[in-house]
Tab-separated table of C-alpha atoms in Angstrom:
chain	number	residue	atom	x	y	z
A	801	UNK	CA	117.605	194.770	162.400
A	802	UNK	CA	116.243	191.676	160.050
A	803	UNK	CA	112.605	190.781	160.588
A	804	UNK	CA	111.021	187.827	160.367
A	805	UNK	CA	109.126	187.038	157.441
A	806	UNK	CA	105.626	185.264	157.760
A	807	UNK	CA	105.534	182.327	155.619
A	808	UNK	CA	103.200	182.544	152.136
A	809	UNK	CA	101.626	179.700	153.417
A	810	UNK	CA	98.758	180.520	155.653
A	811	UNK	CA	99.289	180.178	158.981
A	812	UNK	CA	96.697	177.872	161.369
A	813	UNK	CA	97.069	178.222	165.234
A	814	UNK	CA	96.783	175.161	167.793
A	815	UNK	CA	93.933	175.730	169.862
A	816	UNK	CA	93.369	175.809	173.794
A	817	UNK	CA	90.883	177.945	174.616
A	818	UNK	CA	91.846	179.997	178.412
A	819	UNK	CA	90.150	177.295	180.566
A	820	UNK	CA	90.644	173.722	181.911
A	821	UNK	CA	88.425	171.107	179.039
A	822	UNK	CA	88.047	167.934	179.005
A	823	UNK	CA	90.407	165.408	176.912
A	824	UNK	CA	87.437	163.958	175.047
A	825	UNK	CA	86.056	167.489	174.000
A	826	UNK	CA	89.311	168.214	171.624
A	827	UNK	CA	88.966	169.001	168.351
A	828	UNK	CA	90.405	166.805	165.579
A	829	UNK	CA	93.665	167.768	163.563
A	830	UNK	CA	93.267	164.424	161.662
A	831	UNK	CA	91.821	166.027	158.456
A	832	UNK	CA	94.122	168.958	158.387
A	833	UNK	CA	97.137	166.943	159.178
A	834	UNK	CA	96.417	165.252	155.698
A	835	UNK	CA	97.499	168.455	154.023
A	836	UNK	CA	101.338	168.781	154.078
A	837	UNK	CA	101.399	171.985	153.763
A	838	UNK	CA	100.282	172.726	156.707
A	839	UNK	CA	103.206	171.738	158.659
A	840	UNK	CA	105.644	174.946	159.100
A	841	UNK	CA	109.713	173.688	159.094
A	842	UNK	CA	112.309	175.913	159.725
A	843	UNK	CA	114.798	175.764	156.397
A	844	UNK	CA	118.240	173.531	156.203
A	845	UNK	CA	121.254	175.477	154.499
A	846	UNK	CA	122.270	172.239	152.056
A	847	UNK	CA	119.559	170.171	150.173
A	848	UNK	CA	121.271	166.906	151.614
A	849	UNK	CA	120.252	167.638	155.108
A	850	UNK	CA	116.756	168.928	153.561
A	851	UNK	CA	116.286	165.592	152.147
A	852	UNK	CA	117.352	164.123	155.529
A	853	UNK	CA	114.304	165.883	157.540
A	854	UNK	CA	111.772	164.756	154.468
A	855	UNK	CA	113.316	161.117	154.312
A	856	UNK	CA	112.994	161.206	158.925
A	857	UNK	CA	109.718	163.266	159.033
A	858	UNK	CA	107.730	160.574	156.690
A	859	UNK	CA	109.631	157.087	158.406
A	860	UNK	CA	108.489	155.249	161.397
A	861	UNK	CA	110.398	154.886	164.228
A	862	UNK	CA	113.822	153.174	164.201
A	863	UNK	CA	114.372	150.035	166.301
A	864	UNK	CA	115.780	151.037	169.362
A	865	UNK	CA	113.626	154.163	169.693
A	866	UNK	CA	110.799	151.464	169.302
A	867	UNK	CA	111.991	149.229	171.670
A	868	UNK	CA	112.489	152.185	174.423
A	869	UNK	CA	108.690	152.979	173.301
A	870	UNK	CA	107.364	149.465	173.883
A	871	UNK	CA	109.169	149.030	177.325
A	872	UNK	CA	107.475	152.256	178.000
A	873	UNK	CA	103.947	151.255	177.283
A	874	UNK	CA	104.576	148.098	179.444
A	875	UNK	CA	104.130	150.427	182.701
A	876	UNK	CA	101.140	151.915	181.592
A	877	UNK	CA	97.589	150.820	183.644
A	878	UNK	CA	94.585	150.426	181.733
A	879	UNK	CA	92.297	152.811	183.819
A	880	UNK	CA	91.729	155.677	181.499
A	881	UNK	CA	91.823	158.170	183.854
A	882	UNK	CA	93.700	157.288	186.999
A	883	UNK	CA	93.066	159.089	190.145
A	884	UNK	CA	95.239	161.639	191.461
A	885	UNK	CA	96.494	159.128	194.430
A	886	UNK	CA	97.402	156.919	191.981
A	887	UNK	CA	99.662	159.370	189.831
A	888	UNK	CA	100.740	161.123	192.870
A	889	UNK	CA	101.579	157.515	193.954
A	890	UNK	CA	104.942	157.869	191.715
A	891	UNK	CA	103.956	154.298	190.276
A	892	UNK	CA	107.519	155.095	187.984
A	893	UNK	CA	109.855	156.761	190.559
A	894	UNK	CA	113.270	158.812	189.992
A	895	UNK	CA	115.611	156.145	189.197
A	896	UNK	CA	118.837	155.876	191.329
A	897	UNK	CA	122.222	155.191	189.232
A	898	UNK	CA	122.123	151.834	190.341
A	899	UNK	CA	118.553	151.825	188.344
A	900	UNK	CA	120.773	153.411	185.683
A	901	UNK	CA	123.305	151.611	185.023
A	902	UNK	CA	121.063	148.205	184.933
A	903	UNK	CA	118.759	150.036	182.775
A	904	UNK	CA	120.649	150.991	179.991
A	905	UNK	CA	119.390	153.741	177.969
A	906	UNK	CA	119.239	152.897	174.025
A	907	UNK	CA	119.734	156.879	173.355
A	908	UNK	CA	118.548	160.279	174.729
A	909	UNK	CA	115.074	159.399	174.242
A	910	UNK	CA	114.931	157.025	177.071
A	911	UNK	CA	117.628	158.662	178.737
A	912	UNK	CA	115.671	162.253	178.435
A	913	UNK	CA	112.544	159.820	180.566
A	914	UNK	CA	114.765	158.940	183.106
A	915	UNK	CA	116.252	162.494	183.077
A	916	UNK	CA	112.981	164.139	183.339
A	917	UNK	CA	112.358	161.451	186.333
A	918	UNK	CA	115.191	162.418	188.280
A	919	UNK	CA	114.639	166.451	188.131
A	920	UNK	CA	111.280	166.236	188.266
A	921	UNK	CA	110.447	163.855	191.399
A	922	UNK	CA	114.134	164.866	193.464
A	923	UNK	CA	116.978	167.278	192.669
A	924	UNK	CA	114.338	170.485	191.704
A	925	UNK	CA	113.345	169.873	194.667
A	926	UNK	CA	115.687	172.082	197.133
A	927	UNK	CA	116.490	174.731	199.017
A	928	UNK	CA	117.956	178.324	198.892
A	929	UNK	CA	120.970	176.840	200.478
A	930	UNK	CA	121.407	173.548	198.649
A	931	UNK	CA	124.682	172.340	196.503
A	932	UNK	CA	124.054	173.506	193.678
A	933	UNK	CA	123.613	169.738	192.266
A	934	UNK	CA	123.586	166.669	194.038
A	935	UNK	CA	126.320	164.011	194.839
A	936	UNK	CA	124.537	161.180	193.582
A	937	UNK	CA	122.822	163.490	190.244
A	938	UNK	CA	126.290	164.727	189.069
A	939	UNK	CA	127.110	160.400	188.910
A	940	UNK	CA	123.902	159.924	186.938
A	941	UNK	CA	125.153	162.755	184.958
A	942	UNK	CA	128.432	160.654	183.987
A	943	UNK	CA	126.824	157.681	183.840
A	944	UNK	CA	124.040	159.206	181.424
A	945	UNK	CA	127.034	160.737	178.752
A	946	UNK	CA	128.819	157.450	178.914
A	947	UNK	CA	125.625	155.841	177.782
A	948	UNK	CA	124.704	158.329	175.243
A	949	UNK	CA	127.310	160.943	174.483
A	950	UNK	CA	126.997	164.115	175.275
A	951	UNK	CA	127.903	166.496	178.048
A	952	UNK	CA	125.870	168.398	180.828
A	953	UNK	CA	125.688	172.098	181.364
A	954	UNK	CA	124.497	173.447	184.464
A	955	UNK	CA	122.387	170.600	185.212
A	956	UNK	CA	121.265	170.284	181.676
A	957	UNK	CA	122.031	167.535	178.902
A	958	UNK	CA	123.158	169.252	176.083
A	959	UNK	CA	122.282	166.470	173.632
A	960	UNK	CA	118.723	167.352	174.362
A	961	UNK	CA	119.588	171.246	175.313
A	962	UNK	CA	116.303	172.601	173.393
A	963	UNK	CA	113.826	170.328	175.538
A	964	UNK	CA	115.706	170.508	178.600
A	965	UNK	CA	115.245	174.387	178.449
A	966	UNK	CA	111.834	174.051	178.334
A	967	UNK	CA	111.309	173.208	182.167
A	968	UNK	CA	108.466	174.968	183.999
A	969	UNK	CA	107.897	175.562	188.013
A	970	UNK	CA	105.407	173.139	189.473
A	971	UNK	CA	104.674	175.473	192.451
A	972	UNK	CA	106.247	178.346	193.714
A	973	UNK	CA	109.538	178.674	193.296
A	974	UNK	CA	112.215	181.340	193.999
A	975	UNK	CA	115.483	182.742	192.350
A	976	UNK	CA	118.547	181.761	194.410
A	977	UNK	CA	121.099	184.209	195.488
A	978	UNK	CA	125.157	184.531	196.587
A	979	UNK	CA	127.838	182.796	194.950
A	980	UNK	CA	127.284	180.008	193.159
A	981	UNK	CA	123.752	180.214	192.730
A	982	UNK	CA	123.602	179.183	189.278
A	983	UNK	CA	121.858	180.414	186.201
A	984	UNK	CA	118.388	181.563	185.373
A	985	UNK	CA	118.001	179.647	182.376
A	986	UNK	CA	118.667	176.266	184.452
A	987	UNK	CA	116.838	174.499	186.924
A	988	UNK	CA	119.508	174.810	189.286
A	989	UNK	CA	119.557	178.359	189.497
A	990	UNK	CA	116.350	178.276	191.397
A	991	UNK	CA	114.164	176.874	194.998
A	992	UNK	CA	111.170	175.506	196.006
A	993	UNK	CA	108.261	173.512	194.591
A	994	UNK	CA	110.256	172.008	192.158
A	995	UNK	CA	109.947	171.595	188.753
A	996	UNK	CA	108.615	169.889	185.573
A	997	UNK	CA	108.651	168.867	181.489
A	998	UNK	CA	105.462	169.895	180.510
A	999	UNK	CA	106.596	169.973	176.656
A	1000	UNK	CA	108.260	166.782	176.580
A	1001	UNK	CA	107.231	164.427	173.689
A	1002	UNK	CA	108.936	161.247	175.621
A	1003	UNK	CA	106.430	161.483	178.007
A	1004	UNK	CA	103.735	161.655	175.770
A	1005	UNK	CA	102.642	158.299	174.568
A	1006	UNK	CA	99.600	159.809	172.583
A	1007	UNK	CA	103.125	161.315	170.346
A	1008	UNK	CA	103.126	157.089	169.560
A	1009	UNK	CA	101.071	156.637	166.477
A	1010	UNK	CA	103.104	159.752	164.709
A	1011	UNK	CA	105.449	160.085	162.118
A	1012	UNK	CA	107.844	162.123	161.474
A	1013	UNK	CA	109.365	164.958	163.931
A	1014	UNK	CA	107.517	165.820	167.546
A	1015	UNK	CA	109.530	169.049	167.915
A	1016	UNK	CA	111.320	171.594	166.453
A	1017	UNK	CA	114.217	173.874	166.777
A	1018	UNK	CA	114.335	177.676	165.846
A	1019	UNK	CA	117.845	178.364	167.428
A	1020	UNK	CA	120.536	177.470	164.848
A	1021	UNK	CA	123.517	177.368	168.010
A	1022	UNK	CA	123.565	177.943	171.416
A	1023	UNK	CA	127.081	178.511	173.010
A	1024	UNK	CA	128.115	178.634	176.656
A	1025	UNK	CA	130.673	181.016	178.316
A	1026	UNK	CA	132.351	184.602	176.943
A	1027	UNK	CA	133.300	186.032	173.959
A	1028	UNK	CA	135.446	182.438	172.989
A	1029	UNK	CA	132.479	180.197	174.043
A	1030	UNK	CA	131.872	175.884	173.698
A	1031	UNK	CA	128.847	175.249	171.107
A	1032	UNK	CA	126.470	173.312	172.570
A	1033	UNK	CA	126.799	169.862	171.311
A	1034	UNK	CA	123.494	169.025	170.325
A	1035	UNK	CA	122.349	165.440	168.655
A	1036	UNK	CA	120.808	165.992	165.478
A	1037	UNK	CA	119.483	161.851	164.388
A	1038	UNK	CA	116.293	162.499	163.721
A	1039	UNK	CA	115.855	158.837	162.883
A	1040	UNK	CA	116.283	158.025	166.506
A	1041	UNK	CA	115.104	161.476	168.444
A	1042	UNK	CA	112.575	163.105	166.126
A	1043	UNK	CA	113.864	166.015	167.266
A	1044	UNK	CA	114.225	168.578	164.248
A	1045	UNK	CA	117.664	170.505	165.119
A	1046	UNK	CA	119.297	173.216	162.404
A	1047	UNK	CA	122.506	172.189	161.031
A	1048	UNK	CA	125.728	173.885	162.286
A	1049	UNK	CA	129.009	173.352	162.645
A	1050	UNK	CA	130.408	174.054	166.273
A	1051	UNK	CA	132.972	177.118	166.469
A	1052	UNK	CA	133.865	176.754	169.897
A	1053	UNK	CA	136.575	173.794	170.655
A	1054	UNK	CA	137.119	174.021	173.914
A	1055	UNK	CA	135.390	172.624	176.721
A	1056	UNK	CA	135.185	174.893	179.708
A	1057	UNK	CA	137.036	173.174	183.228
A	1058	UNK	CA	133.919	174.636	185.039
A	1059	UNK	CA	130.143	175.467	184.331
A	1060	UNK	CA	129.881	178.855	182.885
A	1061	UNK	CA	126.257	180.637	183.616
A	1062	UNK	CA	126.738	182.779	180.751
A	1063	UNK	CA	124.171	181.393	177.190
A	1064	UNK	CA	124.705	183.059	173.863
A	1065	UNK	CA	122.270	182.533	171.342
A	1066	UNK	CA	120.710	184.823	168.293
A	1067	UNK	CA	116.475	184.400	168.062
A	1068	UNK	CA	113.758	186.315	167.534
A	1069	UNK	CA	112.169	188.249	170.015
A	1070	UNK	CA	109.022	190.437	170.637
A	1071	UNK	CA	108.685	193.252	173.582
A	1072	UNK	CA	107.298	192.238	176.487
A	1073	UNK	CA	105.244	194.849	176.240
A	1074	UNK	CA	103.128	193.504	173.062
A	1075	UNK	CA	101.388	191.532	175.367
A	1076	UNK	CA	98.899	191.216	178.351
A	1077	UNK	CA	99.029	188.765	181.080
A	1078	UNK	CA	96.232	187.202	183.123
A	1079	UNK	CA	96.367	184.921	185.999
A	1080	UNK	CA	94.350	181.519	186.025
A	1081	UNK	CA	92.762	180.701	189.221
A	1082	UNK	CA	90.782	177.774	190.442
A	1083	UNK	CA	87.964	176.749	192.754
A	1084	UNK	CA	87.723	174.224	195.121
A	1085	UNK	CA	87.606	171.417	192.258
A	1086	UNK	CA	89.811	172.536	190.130
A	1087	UNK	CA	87.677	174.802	187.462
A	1088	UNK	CA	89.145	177.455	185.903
A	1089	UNK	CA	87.872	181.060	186.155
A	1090	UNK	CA	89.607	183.743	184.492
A	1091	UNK	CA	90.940	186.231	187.162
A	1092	UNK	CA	90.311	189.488	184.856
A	1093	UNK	CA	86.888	188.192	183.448
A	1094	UNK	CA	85.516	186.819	187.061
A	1095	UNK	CA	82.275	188.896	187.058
A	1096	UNK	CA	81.570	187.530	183.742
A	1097	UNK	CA	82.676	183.748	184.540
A	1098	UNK	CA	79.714	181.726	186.006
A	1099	UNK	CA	80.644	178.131	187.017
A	1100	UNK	CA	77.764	175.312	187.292
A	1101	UNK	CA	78.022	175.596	191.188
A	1102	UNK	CA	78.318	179.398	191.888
A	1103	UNK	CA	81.900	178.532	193.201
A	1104	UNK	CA	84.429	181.047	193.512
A	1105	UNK	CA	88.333	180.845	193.040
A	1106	UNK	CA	90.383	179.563	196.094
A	1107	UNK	CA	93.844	179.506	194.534
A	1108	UNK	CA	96.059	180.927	191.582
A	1109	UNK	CA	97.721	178.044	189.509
A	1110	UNK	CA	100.907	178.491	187.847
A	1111	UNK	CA	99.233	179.323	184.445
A	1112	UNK	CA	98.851	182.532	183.086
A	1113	UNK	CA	97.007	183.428	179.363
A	1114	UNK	CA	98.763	185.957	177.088
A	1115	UNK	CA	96.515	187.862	175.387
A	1116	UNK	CA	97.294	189.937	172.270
A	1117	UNK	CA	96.776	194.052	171.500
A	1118	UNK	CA	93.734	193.170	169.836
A	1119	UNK	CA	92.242	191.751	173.484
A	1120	UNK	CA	92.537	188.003	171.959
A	1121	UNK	CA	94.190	184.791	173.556
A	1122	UNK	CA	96.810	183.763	172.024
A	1123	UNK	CA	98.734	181.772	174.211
A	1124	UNK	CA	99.672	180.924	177.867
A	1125	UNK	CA	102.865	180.942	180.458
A	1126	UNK	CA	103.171	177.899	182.912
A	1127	UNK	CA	103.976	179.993	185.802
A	1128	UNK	CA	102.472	182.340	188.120
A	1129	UNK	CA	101.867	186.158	186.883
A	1130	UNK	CA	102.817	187.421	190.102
A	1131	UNK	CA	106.261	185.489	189.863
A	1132	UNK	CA	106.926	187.321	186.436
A	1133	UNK	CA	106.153	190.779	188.080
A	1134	UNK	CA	107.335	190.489	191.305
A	1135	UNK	CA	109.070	193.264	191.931
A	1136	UNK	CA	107.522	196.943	191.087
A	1137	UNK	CA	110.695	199.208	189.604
A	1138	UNK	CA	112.358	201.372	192.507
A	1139	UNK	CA	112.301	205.393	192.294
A	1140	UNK	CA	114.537	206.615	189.822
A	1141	UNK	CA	115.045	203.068	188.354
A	1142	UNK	CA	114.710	202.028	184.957
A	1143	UNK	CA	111.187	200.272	183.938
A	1144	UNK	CA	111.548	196.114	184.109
A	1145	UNK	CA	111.798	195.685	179.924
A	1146	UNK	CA	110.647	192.015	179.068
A	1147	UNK	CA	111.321	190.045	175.773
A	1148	UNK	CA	109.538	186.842	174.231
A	1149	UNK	CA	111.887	184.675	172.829
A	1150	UNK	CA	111.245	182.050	169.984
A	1151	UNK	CA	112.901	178.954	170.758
A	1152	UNK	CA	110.592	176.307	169.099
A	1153	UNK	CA	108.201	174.479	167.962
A	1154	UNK	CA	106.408	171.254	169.759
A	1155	UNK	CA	104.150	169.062	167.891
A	1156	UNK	CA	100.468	169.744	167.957
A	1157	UNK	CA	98.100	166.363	168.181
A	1158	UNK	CA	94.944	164.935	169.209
A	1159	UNK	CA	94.207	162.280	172.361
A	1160	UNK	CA	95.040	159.078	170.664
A	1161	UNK	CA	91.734	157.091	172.587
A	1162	UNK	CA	94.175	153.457	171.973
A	1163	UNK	CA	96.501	154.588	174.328
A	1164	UNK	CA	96.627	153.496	177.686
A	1165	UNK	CA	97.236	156.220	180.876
A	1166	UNK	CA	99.152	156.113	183.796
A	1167	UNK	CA	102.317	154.821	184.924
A	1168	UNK	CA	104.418	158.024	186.316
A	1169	UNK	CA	103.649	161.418	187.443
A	1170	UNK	CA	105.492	162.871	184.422
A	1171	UNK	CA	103.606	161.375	181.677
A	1172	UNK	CA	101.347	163.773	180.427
A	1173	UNK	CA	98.761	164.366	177.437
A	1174	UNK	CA	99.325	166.752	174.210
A	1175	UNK	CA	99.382	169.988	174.638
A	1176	UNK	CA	99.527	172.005	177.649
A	1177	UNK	CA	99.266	169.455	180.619
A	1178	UNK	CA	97.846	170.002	184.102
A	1179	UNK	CA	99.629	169.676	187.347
A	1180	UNK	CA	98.113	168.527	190.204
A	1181	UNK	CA	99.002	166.951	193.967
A	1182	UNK	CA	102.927	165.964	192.020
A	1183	UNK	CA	101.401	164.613	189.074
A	1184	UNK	CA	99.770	165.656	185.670
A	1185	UNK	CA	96.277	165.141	184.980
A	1186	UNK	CA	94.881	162.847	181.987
A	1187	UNK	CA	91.191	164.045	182.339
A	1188	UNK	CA	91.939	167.749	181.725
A	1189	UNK	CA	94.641	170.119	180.561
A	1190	UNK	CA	95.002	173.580	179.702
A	1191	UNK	CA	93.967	175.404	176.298
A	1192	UNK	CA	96.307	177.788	175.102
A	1193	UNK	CA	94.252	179.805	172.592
A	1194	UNK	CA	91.100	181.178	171.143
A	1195	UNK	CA	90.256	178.415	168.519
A	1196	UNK	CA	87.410	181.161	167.024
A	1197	UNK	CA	90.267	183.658	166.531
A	1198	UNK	CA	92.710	181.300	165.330
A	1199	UNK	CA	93.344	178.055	163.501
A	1200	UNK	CA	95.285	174.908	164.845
A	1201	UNK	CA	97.533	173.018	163.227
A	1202	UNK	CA	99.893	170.564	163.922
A	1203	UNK	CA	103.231	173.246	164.019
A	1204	UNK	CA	101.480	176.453	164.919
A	1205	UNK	CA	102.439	176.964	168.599
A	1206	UNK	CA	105.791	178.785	169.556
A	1207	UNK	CA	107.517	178.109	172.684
A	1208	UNK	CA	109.035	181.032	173.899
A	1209	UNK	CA	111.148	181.605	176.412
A	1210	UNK	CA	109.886	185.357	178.832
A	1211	UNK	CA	113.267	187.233	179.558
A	1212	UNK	CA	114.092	190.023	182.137
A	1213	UNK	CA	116.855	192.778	181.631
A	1214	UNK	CA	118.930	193.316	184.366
A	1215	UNK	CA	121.603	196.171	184.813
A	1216	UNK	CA	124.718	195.651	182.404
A	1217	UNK	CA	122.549	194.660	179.647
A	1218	UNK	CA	122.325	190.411	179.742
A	1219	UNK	CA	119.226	189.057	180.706
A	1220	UNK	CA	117.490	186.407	183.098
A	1221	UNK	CA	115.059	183.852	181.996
A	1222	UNK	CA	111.448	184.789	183.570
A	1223	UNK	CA	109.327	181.582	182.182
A	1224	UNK	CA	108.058	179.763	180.005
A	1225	UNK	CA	105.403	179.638	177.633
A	1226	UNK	CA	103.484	179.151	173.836
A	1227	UNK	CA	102.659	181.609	171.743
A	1228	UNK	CA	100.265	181.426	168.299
A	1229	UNK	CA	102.594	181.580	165.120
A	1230	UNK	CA	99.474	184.341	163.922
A	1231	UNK	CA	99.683	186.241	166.943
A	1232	UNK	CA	103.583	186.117	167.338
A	1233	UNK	CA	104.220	186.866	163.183
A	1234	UNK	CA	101.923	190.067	163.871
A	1235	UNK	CA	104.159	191.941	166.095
A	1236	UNK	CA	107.496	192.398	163.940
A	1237	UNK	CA	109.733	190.446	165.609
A	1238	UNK	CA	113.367	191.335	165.681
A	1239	UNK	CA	116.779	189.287	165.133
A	1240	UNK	CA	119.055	189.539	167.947
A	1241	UNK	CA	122.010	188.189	169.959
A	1242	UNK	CA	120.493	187.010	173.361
A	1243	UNK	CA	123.082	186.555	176.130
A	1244	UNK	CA	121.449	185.048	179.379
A	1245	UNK	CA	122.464	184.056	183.176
């Protein structure tokens, strides 16, 4: 099978060390983001659609992106670090399609905000036994792809089908069962806590003062349903999303009547088994001690751990962090293999890229539970923090830059060959180029 090929470029890692820090105590990626060849970009098959991603990556932003951005900021309080009762508060709640159709949405950036919103604050929020997607959500739905274009897929817009992939659990959460219980790689497919968008760049208004992209896609097509599947229609104006998305031209031309569960996609993907995992797990305010180093790990207080977190550090064969999962360990390995049953085999897979940058200290915090800071955010009493948030690797073993974290999707094998999505995390580009990843045809449920 094809490998993947390290760029000759070198290579500089994002850095977020395996504890909580403090916003203010970030390194700065201002002097290295003045070199241009430190950003990584995946290649376009035609030089017109190169030029396109230079002409996009060095513009500002267009009008109505702006205008969305600016209407954004309006909601924002000035206190720099709001309390948790105050982002817990839901100051911006899920909007109800009345909300929606007064507010129109200018394009899938807003509409992704609103989106988030809705999944985030009430429909991830259910039962084993709940419909498998609201009344009242499948309207928003309609109302959303008259708005914007686009269709849904399992509870997912397909416009924005990279970053809507990308959700994480904000508690426990469980895998449903029976008919109709939806698929793995969706929301919907699961129970519980709920969930979140840790990795979204709309809700990060530090993402304001940049130009160019804020994310990246490695998957050139994803397509839903058997052998004769519908390409996901995804939107590719970078003027207006700054999302980076690989040219192709959809194969599939018919729509499905019904949701399929079935996603086919080729990526590369790394065993399981290349890497460690360690729990995160937190005293009574919310410090971070390292559940495998605790006898090593002295806080200021003497305190000791009260509760696991739904963070987990991947470590590398060389005993070095290298990146981090936003769910619980014990929710990946949940299950030990039954006599005379194959092993559980797990796969990383690449998916993208997200946008590494610094606190901008002109920006002002608050407003809704799902805005969030750069990098790997904190979640806390239904709400992410501003004063802390999560570091996701070793910056004395690797480099940051602004491209150099993977996110990568953990994957379970399950008896007929297809696979279930496990979580999902970031991975160093150093640490993920180092273990030969393979080319392959993923096909998930």
């Amino acid at each position: 099978m094809p490998t993947e090929n390290p760029s000759s470029s070198g290579f500089l890692a994002p850095g977020w060390l395996s504890t909580l820090s403090r916003r203010s105590s970030k390194s700065s990626l201002n002097d290295q983001n003045s070199d241009p060849g430190m950003i990584v970009a995946p290649r376009r098959p035609s030089a017109s659609s190169e030029g396109k991603r230079s002409r996009s990556r060095n513009s500002s932003l267009s009008d109505g992106a702006r205008e969305v951005l600016e209407r954004i900021s309006t909601t924002f309080p000035r206190s720099r670090t709001p309390s948790i009762a105050s982002q817990s508060g839901l100051g911006s709640p899920a909007p109800t399609l009345k909300n929606i159709k007064t507010e129109m949405s200018f394009n899938w950036w807003g509409a992704f905000i609103n989106y988030n919103k809705i999944v985030t604050n009430r429909e991830s929020k259910n039962t084993e036994n709940a419909p498998f997607q609201s009344k009242e959500f499948e309207e928003i739905c309609k109302e959303l792809t008259k708005q914007c274009g686009g269709y849904f897929s399992c509870g997912l817009p397909e416009s924005t089908f990279d970053l809507a992939l990308l959700w994480c659990p904000a508690g426990k959460i469980h895998r449903k069962t029976g008919d109709g219980k939806g698929p793995s790689w969706s929301w919907v497919g699961w129970y519980g806590a709920g969930v979140n968008f840790p990795f979204d760049p709309f809700s990060c208004p530090d993402y304001r003062h940049l130009d160019g992209n804020l994310f990246m896609s490695e998957i050139v097509s994803y397509a839903l349903g058997p052998e004769t599947s519908w390409a996901v229609r995804r939107e590719r104006d970078e003027s207006r999303l700054r999302l980076d998305i690989p040219y192709y031209y959809p194969a599939g031309k018919f729509r499905h009547a019904e949701d399929t569960d079935t996603l086919r996609f080729r990526a590369f993907t790394i065993s399981g088994a290349k890497f460690n995992l360690r729990q995160l797990d937190v005293d009574d305010e919310y410090e971070v001690v390292d559940e495998n180093k605790q006898n090593h790990v002295q806080n200021d207080g003497g305190r000791q751990p009260t509760q696991s977190i739904p963070y987990t550090q991947i470590w590398d064969d060389k005993d070095q962090h290298c990146g981090i999962i936003m769910d619980f360990r014990a929710n990946i390995y949940n299950k030990p293999s039954e006599q005379n049953q194959p092993q559980h085999v797990f796969k990383y897979v690449k998916l993208s890229r997200s946008r590494l940058s610094d606190e901008n200290p002109k920006v002002q915090r608050g407003g809704g539970n799902i805005i969030h800071p750069p990098g790997a955010p904190v979640w806390k009493d239904g709400a992410f923090l501003w004063d802390q948030s999560l570091e996701s690797f070793d910056e004395e073993k690797f480099e940051k830059h602004e491209w150099c974290m993977f996110n990568v999707m953990l994957i379970e094998q399950q008896v007929g060959g297809w696979w279930e999505r496990k979580a999902i995390g970031q991975i160093h580009e150093v640490a993920w180029k180092a273990q030969n990843p393979q080319n392959e045809e993923i096909i998930l449920r």
